[in-house]
Short mmCIF file of C-alpha atoms and ligand atoms in Angstrom, two decimals:
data_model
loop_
_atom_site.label_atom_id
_atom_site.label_comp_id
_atom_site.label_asym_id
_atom_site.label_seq_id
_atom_site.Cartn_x
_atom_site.Cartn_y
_atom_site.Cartn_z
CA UNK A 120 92.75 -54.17 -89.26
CA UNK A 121 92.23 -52.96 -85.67
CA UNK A 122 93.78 -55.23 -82.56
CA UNK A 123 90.33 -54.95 -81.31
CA UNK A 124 89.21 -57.13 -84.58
CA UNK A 125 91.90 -59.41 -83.63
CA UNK A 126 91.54 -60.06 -80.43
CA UNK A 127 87.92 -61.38 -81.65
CA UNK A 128 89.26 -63.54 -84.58
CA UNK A 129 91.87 -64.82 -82.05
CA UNK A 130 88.85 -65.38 -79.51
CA UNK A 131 86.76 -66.91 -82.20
CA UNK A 132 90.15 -69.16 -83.17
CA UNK A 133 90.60 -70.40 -79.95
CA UNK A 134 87.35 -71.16 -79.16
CA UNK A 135 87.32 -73.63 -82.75
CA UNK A 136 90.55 -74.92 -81.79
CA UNK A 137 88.97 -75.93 -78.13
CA UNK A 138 86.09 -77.57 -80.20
CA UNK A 139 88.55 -79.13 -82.76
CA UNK A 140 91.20 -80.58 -79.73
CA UNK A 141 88.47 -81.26 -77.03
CA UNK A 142 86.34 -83.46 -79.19
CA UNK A 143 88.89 -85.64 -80.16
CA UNK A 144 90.02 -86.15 -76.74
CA UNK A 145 86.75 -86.61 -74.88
CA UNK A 146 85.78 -89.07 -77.78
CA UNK A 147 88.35 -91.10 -77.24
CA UNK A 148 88.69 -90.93 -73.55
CA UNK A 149 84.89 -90.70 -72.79
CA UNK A 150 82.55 -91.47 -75.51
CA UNK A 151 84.37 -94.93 -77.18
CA UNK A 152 84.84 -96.52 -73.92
CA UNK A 153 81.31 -95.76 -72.62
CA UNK A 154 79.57 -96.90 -75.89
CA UNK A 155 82.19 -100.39 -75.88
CA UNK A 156 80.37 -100.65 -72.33
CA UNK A 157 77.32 -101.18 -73.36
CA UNK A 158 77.92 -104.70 -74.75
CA UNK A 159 75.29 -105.20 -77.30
CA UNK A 160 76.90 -104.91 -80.55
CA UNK A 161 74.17 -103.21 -82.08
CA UNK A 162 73.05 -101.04 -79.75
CA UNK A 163 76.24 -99.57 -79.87
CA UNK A 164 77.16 -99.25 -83.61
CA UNK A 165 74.01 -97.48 -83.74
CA UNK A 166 74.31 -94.95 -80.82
CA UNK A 167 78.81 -94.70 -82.24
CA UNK A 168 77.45 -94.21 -85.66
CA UNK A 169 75.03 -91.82 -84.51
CA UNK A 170 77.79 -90.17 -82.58
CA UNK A 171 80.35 -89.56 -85.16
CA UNK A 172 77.97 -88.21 -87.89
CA UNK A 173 77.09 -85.73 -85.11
CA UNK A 174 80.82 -84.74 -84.02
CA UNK A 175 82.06 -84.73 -87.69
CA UNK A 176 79.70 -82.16 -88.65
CA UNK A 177 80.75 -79.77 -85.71
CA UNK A 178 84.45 -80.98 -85.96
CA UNK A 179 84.19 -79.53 -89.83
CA UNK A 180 81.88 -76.84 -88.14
CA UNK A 181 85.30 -75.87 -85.87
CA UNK A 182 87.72 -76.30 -89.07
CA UNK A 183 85.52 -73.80 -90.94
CA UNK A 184 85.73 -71.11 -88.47
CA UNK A 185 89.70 -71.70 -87.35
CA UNK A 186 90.30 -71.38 -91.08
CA UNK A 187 88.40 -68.33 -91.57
CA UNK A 188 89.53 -66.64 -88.68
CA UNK A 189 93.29 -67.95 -88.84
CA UNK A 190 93.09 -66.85 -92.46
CA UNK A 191 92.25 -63.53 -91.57
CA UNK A 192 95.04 -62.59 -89.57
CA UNK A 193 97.62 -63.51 -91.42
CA UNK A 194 97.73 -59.90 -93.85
CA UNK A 195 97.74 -57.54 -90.69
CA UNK A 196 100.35 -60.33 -88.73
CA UNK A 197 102.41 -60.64 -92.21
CA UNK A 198 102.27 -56.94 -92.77
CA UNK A 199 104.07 -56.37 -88.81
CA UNK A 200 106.42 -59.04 -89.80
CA UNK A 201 108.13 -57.18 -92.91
CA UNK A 202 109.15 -54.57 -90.02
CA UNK A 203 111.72 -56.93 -90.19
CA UNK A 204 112.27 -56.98 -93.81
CA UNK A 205 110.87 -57.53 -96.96
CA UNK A 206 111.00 -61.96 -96.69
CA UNK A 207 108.22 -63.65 -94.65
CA UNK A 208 111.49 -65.46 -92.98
CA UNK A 209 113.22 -62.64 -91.84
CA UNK A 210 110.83 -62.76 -88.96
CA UNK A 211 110.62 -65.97 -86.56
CA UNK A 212 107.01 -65.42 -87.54
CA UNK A 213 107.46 -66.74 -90.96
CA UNK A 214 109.65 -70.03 -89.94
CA UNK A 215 106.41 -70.51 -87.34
CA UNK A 216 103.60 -69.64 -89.41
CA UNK A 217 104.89 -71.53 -92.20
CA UNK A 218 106.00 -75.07 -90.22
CA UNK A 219 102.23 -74.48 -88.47
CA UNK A 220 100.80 -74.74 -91.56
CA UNK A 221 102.68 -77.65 -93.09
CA UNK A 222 101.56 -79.33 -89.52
CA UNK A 223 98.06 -78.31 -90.30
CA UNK A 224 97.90 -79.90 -93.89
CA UNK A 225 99.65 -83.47 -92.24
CA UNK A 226 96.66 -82.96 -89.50
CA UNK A 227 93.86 -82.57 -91.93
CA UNK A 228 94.91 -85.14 -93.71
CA UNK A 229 95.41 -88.33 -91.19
CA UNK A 230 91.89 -86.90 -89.53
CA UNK A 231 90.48 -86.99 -93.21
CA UNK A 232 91.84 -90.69 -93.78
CA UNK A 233 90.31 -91.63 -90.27
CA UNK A 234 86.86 -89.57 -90.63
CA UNK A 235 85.68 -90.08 -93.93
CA UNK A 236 87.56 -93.46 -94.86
CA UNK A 237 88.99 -96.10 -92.48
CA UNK A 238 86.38 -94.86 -90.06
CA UNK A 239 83.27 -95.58 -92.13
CA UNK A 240 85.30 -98.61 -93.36
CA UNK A 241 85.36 -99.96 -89.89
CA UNK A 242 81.60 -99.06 -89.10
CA UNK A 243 80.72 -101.11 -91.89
CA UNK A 244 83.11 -104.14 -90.74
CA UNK A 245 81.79 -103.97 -87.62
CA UNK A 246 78.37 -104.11 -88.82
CA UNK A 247 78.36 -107.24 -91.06
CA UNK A 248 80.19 -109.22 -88.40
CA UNK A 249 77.58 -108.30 -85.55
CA UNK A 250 75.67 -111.12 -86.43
CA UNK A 251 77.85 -113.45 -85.76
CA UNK A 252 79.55 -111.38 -82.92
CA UNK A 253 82.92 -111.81 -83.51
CA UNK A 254 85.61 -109.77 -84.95
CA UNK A 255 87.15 -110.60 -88.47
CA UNK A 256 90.97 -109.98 -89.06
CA UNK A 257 89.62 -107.48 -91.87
CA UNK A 258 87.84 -105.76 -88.83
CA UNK A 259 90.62 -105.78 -86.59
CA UNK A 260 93.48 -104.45 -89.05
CA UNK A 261 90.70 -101.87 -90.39
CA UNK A 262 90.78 -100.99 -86.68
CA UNK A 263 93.67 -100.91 -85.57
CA UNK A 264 94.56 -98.05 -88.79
CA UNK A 265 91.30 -96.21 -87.36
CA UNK A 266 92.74 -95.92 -84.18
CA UNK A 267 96.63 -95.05 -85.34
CA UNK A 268 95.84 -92.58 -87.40
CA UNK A 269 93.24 -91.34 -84.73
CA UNK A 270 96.02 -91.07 -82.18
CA UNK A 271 98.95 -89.53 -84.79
CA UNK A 272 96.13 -87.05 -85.61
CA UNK A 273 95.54 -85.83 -81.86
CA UNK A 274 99.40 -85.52 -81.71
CA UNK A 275 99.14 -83.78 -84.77
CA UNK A 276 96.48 -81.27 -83.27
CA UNK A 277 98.73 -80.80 -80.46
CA UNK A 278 101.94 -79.75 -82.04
CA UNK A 279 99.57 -77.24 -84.45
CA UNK A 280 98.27 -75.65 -81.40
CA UNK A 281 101.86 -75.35 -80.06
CA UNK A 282 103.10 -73.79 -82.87
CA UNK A 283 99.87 -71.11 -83.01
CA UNK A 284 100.94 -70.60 -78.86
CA UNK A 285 104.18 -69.76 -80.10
CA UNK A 286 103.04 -67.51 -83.34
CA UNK A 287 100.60 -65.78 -81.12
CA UNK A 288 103.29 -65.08 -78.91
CA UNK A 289 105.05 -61.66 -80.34
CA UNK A 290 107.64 -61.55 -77.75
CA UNK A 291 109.22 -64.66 -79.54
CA UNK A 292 107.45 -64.34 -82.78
CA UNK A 293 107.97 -61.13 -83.73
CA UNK A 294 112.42 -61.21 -83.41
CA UNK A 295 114.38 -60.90 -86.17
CA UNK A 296 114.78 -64.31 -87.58
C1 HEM B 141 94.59 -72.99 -91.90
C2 HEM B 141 94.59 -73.05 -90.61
C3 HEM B 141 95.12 -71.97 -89.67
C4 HEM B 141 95.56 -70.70 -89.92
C5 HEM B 141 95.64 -69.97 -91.27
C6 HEM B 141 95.95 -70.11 -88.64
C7 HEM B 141 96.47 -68.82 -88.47
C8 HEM B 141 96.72 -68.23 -87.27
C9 HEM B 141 97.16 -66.85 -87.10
C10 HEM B 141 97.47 -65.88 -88.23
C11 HEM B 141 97.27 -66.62 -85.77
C12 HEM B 141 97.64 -65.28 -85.08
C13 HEM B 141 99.03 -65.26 -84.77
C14 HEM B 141 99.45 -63.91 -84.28
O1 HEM B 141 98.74 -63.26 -83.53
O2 HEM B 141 100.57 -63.51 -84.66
C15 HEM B 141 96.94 -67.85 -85.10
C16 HEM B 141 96.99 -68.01 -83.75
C17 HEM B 141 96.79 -69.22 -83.15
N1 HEM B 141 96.42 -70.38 -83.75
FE1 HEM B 141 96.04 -70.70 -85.69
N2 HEM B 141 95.75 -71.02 -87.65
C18 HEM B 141 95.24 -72.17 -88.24
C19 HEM B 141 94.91 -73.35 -87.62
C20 HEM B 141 95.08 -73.54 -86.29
C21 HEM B 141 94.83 -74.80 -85.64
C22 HEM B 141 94.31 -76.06 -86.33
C23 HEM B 141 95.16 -74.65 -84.33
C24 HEM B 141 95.13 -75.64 -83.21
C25 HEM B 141 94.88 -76.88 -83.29
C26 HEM B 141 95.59 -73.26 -84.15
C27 HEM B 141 95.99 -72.68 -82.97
C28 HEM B 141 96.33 -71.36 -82.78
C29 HEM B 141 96.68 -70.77 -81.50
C30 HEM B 141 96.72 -71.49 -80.17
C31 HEM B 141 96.97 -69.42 -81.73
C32 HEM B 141 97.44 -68.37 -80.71
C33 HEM B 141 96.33 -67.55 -80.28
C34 HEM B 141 96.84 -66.47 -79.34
O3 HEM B 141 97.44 -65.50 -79.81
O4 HEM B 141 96.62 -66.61 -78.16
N3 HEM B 141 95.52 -72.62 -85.36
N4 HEM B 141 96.58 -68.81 -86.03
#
């Protein structure tokens, strides 16, 4: 594979990653706060659920493509590592590449717990006590998971992006191990 091609998968990758990483953050510095604002309970379950069905589509939109594109390097970067011998860890590559991906799979999975179950979980919650406009302790331990394992997975999505800084790097990455 030409570094041309690469330098458009990496292009491509960074731009998902910026899509992945920015969301989260202006969500939960921009979007949660504004909507709290707002003050009628249902106005504002309706415009957050609104809100995350939007971003988790383009959020798994951004996953789709990082994969993809991530995926594809790895042959071409693999094959310059064994310049350095025949193991994947006799480059620093390797040791990166493989701790990124461990990262990614602890990632994926606290943003899957938070998008697709304690998230709904809390919409829900949130919902049957509008009425009477007061939180229930279900709610507010429901929330309080939503919003640790929203947190652990933006630190999450910040130590995988360090680690690809590093990989992409070949004047660290690519030294004997
Ligand atoms: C299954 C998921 C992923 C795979 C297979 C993957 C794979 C790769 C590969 C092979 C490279 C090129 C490294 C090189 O040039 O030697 C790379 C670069 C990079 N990746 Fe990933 N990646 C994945 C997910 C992510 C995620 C989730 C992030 C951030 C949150 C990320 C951030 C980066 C960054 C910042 C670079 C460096 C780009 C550069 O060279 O400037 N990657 N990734």
């Amino acid at each position: 594979m030409s570094e041309t091609v690469i330098s458009i998968l990496v292009m491509l990758h960074v731009i998902g990653v910026a899509i992945w990483l920015g969301g989260q953050i202006v969500t939960a510095a921009c979007v949660i706060p504004a909507l709290r604002a707002v003050g009628d309970r249902t106005l504002w379950l309706n415009a957050l659920e609104g809100f995350t069905k939007r971003f988790g589509r383009v959020g798994i939109a951004a996953m789709v493509v990082i994969v993809i594109t991530g995926g594809a390097m790895v042959d071409p970067r693999l094959d310059q590592a064994e310049n350095f011998g025949p193991d994947i860890y006799d480059a620093r590559w390797g040791y990166i590449f493989v701790i990124k991906m461990a990262l990614w799979a602890v990632m994926i999975a606290l943003i899957g717990l938070h998008q697709f179950v304690f998230g709904p979980r809390q919409l829900e919650l949130a919902r049957e006590s509008a009425a009477a406009d007061e939180d229930t302790p279900e709610l507010k331990r429901v929330r309080r998971l939503t919003i640790v394992l929203s947190i652990s997975g933006l630190l999450m999505t910040l130590l995988v992006a360090g680690a690809g800084a590093f990989l992409g790097n070949h004047n660290f990455s690519m030294w004997p191990a």
